mmCIF file of C-alpha atoms in Angstrom:
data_model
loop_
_atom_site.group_PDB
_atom_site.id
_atom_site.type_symbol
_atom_site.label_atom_id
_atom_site.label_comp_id
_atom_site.label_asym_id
_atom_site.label_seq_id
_atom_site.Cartn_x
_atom_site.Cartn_y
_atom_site.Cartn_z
ATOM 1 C CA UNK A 1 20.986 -12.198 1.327
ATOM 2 C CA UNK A 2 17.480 -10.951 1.913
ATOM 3 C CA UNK A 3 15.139 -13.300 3.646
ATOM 4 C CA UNK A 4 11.154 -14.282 2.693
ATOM 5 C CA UNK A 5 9.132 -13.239 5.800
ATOM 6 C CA UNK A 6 5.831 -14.067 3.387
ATOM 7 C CA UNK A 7 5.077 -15.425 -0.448
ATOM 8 C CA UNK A 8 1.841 -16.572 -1.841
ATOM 9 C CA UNK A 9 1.365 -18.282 -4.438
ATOM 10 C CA UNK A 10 -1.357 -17.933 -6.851
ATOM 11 C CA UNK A 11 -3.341 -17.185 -3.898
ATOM 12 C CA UNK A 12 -7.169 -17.297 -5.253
ATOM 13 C CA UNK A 13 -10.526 -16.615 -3.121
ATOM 14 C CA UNK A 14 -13.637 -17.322 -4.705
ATOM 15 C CA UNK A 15 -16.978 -17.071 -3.637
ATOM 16 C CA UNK A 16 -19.566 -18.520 -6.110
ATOM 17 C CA UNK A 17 -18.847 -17.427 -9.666
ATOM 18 C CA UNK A 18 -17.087 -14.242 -7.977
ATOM 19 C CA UNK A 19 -13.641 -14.210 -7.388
ATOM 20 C CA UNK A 20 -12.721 -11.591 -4.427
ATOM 21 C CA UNK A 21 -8.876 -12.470 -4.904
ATOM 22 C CA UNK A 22 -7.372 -13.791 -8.493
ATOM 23 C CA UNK A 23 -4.303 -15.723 -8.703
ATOM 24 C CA UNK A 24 -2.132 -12.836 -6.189
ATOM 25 C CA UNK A 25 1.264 -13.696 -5.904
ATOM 26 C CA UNK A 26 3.398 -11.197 -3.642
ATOM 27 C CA UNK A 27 6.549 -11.763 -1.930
ATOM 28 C CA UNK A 28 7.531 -9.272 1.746
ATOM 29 C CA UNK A 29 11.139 -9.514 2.551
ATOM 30 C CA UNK A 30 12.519 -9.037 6.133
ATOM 31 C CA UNK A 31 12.954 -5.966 8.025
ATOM 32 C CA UNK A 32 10.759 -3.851 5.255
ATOM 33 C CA UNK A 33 6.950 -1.901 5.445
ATOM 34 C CA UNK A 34 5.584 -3.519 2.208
ATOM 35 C CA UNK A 35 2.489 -1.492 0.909
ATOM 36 C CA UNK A 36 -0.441 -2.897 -0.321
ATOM 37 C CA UNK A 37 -2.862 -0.391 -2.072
ATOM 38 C CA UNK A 38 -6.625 -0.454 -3.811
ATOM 39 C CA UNK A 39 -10.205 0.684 -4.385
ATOM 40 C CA UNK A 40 -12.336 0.001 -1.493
ATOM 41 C CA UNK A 41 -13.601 -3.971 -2.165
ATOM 42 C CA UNK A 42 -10.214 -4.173 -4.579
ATOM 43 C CA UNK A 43 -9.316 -7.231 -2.162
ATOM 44 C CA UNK A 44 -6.809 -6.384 -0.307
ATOM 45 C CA UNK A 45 -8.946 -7.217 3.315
ATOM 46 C CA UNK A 46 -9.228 -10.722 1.715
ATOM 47 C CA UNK A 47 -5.850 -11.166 1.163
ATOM 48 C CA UNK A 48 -4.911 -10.444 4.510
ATOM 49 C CA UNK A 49 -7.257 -12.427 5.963
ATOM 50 C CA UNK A 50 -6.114 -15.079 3.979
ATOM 51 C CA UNK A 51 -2.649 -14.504 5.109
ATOM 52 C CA UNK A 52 -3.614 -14.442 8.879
ATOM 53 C CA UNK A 53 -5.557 -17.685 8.372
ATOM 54 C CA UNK A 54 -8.955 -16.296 9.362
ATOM 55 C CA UNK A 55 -9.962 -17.023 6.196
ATOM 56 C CA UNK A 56 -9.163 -19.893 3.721
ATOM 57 C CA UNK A 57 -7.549 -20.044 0.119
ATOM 58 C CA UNK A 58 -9.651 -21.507 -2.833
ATOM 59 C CA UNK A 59 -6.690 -21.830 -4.438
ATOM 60 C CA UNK A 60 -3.277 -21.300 -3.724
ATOM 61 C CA UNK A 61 -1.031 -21.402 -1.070
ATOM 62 C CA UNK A 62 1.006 -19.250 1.753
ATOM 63 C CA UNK A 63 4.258 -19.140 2.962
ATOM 64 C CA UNK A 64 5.206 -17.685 6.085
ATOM 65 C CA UNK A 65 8.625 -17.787 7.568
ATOM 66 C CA UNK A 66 9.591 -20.247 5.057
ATOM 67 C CA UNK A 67 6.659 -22.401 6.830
ATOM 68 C CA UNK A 68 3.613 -24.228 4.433
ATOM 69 C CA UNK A 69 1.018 -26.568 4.960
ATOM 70 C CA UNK A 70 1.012 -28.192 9.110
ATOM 71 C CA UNK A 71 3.720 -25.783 9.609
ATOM 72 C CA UNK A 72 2.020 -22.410 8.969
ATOM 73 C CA UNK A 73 -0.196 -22.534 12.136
ATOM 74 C CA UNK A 74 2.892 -22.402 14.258
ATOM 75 C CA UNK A 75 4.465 -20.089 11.699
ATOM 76 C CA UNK A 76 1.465 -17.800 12.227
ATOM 77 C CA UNK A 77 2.359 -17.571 15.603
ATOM 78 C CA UNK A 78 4.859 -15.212 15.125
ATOM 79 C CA UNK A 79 2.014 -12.752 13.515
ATOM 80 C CA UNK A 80 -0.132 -9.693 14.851
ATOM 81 C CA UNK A 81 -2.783 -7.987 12.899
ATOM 82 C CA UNK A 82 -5.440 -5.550 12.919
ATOM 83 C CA UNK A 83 -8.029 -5.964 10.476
ATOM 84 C CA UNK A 84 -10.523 -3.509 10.842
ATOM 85 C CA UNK A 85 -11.356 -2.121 14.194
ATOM 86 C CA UNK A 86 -10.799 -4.310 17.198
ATOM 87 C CA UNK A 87 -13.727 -5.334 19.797
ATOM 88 C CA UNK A 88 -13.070 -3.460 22.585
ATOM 89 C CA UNK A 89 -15.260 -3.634 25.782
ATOM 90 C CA UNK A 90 -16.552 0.483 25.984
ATOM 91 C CA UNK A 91 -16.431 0.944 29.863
ATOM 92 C CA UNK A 92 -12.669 -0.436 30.681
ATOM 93 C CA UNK A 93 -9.138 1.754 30.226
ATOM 94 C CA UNK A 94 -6.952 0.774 28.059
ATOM 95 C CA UNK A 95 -5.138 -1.106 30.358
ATOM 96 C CA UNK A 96 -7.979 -3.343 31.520
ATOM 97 C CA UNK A 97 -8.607 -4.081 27.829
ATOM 98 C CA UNK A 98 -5.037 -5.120 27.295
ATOM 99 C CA UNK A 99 -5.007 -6.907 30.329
ATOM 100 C CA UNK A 100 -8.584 -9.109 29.313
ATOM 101 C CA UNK A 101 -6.761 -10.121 26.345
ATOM 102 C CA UNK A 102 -3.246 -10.764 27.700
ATOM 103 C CA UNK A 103 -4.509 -13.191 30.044
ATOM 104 C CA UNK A 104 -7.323 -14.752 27.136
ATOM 105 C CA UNK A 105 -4.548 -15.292 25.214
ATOM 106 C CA UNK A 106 -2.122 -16.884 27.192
ATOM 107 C CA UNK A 107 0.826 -13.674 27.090
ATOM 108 C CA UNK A 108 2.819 -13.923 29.596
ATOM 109 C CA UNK A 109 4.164 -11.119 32.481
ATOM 110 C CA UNK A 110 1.523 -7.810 33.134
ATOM 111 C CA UNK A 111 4.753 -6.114 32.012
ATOM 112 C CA UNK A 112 3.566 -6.767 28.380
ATOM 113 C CA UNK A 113 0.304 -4.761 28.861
ATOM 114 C CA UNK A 114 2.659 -1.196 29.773
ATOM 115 C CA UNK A 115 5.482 -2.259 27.095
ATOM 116 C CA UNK A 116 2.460 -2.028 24.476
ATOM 117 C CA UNK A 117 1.007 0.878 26.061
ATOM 118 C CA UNK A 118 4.322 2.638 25.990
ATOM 119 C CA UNK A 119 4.800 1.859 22.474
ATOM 120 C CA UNK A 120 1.426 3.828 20.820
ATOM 121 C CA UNK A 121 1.918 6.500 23.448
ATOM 122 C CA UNK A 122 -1.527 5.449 25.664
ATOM 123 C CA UNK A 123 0.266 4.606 29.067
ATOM 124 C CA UNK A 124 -1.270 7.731 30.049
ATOM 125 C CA UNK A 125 -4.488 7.621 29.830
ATOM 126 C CA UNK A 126 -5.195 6.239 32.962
ATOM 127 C CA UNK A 127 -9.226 5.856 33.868
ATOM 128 C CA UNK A 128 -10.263 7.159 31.018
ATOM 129 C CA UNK A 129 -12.746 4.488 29.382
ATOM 130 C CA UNK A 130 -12.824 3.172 25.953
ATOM 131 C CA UNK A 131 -15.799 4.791 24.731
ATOM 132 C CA UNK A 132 -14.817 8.090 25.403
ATOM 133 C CA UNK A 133 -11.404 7.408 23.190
ATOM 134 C CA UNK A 134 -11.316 9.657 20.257
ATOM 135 C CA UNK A 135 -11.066 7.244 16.962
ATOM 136 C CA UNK A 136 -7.418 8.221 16.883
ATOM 137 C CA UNK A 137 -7.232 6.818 19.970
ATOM 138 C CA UNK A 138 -8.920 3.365 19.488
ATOM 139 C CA UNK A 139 -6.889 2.833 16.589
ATOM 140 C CA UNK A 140 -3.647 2.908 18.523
ATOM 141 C CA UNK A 141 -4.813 0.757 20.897
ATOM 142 C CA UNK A 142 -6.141 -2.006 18.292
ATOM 143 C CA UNK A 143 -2.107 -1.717 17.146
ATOM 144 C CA UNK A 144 -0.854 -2.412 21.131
ATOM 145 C CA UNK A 145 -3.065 -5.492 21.039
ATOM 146 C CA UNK A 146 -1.508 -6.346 17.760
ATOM 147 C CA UNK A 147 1.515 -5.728 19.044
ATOM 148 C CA UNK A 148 1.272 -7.230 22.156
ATOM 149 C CA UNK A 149 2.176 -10.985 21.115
ATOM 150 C CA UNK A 150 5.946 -9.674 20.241
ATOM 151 C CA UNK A 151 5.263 -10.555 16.612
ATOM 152 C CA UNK A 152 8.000 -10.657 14.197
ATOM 153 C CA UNK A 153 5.335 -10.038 11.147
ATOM 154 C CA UNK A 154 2.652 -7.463 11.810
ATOM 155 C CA UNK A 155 -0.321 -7.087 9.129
ATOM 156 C CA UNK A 156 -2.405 -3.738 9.229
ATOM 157 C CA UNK A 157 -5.642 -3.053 7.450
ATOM 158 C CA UNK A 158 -6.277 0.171 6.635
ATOM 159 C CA UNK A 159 -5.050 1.785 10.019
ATOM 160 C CA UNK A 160 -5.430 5.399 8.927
ATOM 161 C CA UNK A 161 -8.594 5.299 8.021
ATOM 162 C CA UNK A 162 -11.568 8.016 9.545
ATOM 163 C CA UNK A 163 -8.978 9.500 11.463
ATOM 164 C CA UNK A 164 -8.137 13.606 10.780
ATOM 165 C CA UNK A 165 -4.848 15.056 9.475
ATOM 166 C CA UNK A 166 -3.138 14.881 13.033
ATOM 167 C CA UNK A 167 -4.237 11.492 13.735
ATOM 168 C CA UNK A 168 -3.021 10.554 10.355
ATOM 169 C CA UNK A 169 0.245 11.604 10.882
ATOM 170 C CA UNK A 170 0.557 10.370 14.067
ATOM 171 C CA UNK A 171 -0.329 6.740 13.133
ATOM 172 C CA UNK A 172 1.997 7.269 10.097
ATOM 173 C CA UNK A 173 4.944 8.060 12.248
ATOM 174 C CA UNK A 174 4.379 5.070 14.603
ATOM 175 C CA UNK A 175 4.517 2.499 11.686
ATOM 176 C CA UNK A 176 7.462 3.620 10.553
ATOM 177 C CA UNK A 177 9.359 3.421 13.954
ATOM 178 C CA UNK A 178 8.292 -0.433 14.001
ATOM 179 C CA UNK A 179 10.756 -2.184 11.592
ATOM 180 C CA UNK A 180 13.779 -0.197 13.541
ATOM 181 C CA UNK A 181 12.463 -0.231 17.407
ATOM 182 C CA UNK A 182 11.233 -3.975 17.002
ATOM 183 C CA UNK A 183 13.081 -5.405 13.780
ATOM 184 C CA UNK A 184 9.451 -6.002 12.980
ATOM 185 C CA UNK A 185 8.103 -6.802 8.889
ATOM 186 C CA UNK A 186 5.213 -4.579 8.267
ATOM 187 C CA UNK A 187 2.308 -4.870 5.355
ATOM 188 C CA UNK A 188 0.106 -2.103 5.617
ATOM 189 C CA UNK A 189 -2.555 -1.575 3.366
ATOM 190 C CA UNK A 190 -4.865 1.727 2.118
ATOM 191 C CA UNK A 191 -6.715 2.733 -0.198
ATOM 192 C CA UNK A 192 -4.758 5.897 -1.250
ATOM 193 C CA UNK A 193 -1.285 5.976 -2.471
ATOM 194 C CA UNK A 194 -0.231 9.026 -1.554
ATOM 195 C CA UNK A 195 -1.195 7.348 2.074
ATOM 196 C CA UNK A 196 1.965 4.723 1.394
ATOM 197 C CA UNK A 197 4.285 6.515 -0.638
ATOM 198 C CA UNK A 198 4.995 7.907 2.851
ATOM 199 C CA UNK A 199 5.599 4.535 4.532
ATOM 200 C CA UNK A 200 6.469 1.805 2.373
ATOM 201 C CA UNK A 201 9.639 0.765 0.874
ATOM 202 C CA UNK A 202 7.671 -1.798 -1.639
ATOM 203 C CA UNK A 203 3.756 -1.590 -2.760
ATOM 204 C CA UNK A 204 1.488 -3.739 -4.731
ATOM 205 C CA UNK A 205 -1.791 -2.288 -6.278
ATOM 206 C CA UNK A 206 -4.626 -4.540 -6.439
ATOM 207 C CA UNK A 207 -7.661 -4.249 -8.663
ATOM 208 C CA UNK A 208 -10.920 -6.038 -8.455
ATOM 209 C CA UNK A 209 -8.984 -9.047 -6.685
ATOM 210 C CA UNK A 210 -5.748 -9.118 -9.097
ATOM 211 C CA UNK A 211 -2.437 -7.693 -8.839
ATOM 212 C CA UNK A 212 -1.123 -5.115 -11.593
ATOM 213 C CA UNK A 213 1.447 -3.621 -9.623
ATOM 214 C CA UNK A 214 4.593 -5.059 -7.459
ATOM 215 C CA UNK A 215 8.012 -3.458 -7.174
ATOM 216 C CA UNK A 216 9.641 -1.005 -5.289
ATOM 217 C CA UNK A 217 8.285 2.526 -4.684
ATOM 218 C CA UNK A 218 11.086 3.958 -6.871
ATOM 219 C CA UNK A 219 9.990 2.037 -9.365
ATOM 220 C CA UNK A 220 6.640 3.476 -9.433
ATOM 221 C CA UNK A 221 8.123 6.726 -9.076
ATOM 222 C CA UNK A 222 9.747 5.939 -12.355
ATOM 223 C CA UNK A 223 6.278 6.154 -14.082
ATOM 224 C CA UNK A 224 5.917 9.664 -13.292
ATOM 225 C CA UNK A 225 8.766 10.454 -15.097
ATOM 226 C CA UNK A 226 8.574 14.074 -17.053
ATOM 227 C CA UNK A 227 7.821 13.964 -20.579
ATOM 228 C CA UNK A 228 6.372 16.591 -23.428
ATOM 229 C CA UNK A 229 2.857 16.006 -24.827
ATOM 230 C CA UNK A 230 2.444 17.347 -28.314
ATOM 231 C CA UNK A 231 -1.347 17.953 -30.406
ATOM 232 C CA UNK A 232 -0.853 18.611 -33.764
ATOM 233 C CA UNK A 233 -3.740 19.383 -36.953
ATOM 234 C CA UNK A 234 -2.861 15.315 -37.987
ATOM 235 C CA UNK A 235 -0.906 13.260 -35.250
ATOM 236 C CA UNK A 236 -0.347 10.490 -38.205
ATOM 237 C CA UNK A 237 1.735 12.518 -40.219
ATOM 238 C CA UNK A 238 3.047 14.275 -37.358
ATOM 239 C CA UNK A 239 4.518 10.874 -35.901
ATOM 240 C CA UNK A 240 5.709 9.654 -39.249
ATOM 241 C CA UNK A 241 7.996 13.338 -39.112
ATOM 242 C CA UNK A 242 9.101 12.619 -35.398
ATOM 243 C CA UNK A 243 9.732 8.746 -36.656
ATOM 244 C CA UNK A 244 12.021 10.043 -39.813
ATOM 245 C CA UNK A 245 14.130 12.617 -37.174
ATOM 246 C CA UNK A 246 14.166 9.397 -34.383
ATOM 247 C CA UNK A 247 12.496 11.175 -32.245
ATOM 248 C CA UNK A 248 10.350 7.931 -30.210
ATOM 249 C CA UNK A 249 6.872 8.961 -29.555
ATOM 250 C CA UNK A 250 3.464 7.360 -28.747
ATOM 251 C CA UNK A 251 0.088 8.306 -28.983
ATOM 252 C CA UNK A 252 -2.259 8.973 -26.007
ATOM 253 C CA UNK A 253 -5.338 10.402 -25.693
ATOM 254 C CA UNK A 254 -5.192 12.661 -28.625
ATOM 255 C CA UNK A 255 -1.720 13.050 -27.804
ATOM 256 C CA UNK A 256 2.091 12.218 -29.221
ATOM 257 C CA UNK A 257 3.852 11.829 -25.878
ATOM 258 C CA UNK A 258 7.725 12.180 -26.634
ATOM 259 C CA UNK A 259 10.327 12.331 -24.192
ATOM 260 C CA UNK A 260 11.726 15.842 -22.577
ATOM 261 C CA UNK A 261 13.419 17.644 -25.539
ATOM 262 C CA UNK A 262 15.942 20.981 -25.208
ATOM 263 C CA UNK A 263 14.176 23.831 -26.314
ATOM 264 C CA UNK A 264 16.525 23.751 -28.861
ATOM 265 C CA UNK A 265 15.675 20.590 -30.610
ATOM 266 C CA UNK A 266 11.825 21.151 -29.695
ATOM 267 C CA UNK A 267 12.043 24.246 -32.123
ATOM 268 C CA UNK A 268 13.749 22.577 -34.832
ATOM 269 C CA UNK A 269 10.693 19.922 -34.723
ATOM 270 C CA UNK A 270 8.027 23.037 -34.476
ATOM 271 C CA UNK A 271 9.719 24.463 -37.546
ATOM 272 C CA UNK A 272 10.188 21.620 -39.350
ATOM 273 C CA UNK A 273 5.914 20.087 -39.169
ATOM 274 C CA UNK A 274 5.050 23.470 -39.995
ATOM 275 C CA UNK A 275 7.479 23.295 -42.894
ATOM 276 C CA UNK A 276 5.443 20.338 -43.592
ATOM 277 C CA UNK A 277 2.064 22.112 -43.424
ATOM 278 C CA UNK A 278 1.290 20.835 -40.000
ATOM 279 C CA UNK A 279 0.058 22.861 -37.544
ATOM 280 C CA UNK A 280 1.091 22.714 -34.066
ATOM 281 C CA UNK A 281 -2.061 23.056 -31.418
ATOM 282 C CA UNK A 282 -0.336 22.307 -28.341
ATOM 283 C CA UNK A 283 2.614 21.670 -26.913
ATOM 284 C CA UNK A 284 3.280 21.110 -23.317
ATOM 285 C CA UNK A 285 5.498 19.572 -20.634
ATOM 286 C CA UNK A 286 3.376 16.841 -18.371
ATOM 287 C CA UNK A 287 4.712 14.651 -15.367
ATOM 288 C CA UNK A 288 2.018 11.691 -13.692
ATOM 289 C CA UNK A 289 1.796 12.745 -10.529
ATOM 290 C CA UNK A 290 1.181 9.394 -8.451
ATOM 291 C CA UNK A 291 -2.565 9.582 -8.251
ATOM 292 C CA UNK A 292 -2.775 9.704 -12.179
ATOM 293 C CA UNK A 293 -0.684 6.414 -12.151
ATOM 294 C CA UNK A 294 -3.298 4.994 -9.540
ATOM 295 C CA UNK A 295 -6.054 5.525 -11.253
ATOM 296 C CA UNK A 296 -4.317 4.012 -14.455
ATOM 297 C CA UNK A 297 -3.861 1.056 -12.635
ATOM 298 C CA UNK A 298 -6.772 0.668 -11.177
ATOM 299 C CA UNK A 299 -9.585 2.803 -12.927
ATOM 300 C CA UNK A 300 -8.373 1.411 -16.465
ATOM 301 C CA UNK A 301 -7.154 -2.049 -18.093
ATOM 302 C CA UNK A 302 -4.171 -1.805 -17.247
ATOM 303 C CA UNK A 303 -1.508 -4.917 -17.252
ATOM 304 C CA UNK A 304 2.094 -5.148 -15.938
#
């Protein structure tokens, strides 16, 4: 039986008349990276900050651990983040910046400081100072401080962003060791998809503060699915001969989008409109790729 590391509920942010989050219900099960993906300003940094309690609900509520109301504070306990870049004094190591917060924070044992370290490969950097850190760099430390508290529930905000390909990857690689080296729950969010496809075993897509999206990214995949696009000199009549042969189709864009046909069958139906003095313009096999789907979701009106 899987178990609820986080559910909110209607979770709504409002500021004015303007609502940066809209009703958002999601639901992160144990042990998995859950993706959560949108447009710059989609609200996805709200609802994490929400979630971390550095920010509060107008309406709504969160559940963490099974914990609500009194109870999340202690529940949130068992939480590390990094939303957006971490303050880091410039002219101290790594180490020493660890070390600053270890002790601010009440971590026990110095040993916690290297463990981290060890863990986002920077136990070697030795006196080399913060502000000469290349951005790949500071990002991997803002995930040892993150990860520094032992959390059972770590939230990441856009943690690939600005860096290059190799920094990408790198990052990329480290987040997926985390729910097998640590047992650790991971959200991650981004604003490209083809940036989580690679990570996440769920993803929700968020736009302009609501969700349209939550499942599995299998599911998603399953909107990409191959399919033929046909144009004809009238798509009315055209559908009414694909209707009479049961032959489902819809129309799109100036399109009839059936589903993949032999080329047997796909003749017959060529034959058979021109029989019926309708000319075929175009005829073509199309898959989504998962960019197209994005941009459905969150460039269009879509609904799920």
């Amino acid at each position: 039986m899987s178990e609820i590391v986080l559910a909110t509920h209607g979770l709504t942010r409002a500021y004015g008349q303007s609502r940066a989050l809209d009703n958002v219900s999601i639901t992160v099960e144990k042990g998995e990276i859950y993706g959560l993906v949108g447009r710059n300003g989609a609200g996805k940094t709200t609802l994490m900050r929400l979630v971390t309690g550095q920010s509060a609900p107008t309406a709504g509520s969160v559940e963490l651990f099974g914990q609500t109301g009194r109870e999340l504070a202690r529940a949130r306990s068992r939480t590390g983040a990094m939303i957006e870049t971490p303050s880091f004094a410039p002219f101290l190591t790594a180490r020493e910046n660890l070390e600053y917060y270890r002790i601010q924070r009440g971590i026990p044992g110095k040993g916690a400081v290297d463990e981290v370290l060890e863990a986002v490969d920077l136990r070697d950097t030795g006196k080399k100072k913060f502000k000469t850190f290349s951005l790949g760099m500071k990002q991997r430390l803002g995930l040892a401080l993150a990860l520094m508290n032992h959390p059972d529930f770590l939230i990441l905000d856009e943690p690939t962003n600005g860096l290059d390909p190799a920094g990408i990857q790198e990052m990329r690689e480290l987040i997926c060791s985390l729910p097998e080296r640590f047992g650790m729950t991971v959200v991650v969010s981004s604003h490209l998809l083809s940036e989580i496809d690679q990570m996440a075993d769920h993803v929700a897509i968020i736009r302009e503060g609501e969700l349209v999206f939550q499942d599995t990214l299998e599911a998603l995949h399953g909107r990409s699915r191959h399919h033929l696009a046909l144009r004809t000199t009238n798509n009315a009549a055209a559908r009414a001969v694909l209707q009479e042969k049961s032959v489902p189709c819809q129309e799109e864009e100036g399109y009839l989008i059936l589903p993949i046909l032999s080329d047997e069958i796909a003749a017959q139906l060529t034959r058979l409109l021109g029989a019926r003095n309708l000319g075929v313009i175009r005829l073509e096999e199309r898959q989504k790729s998962l960019e197209d789907i994005f941009l459905e979701l969150t460039g269009k009106a879509a609904s799920l």
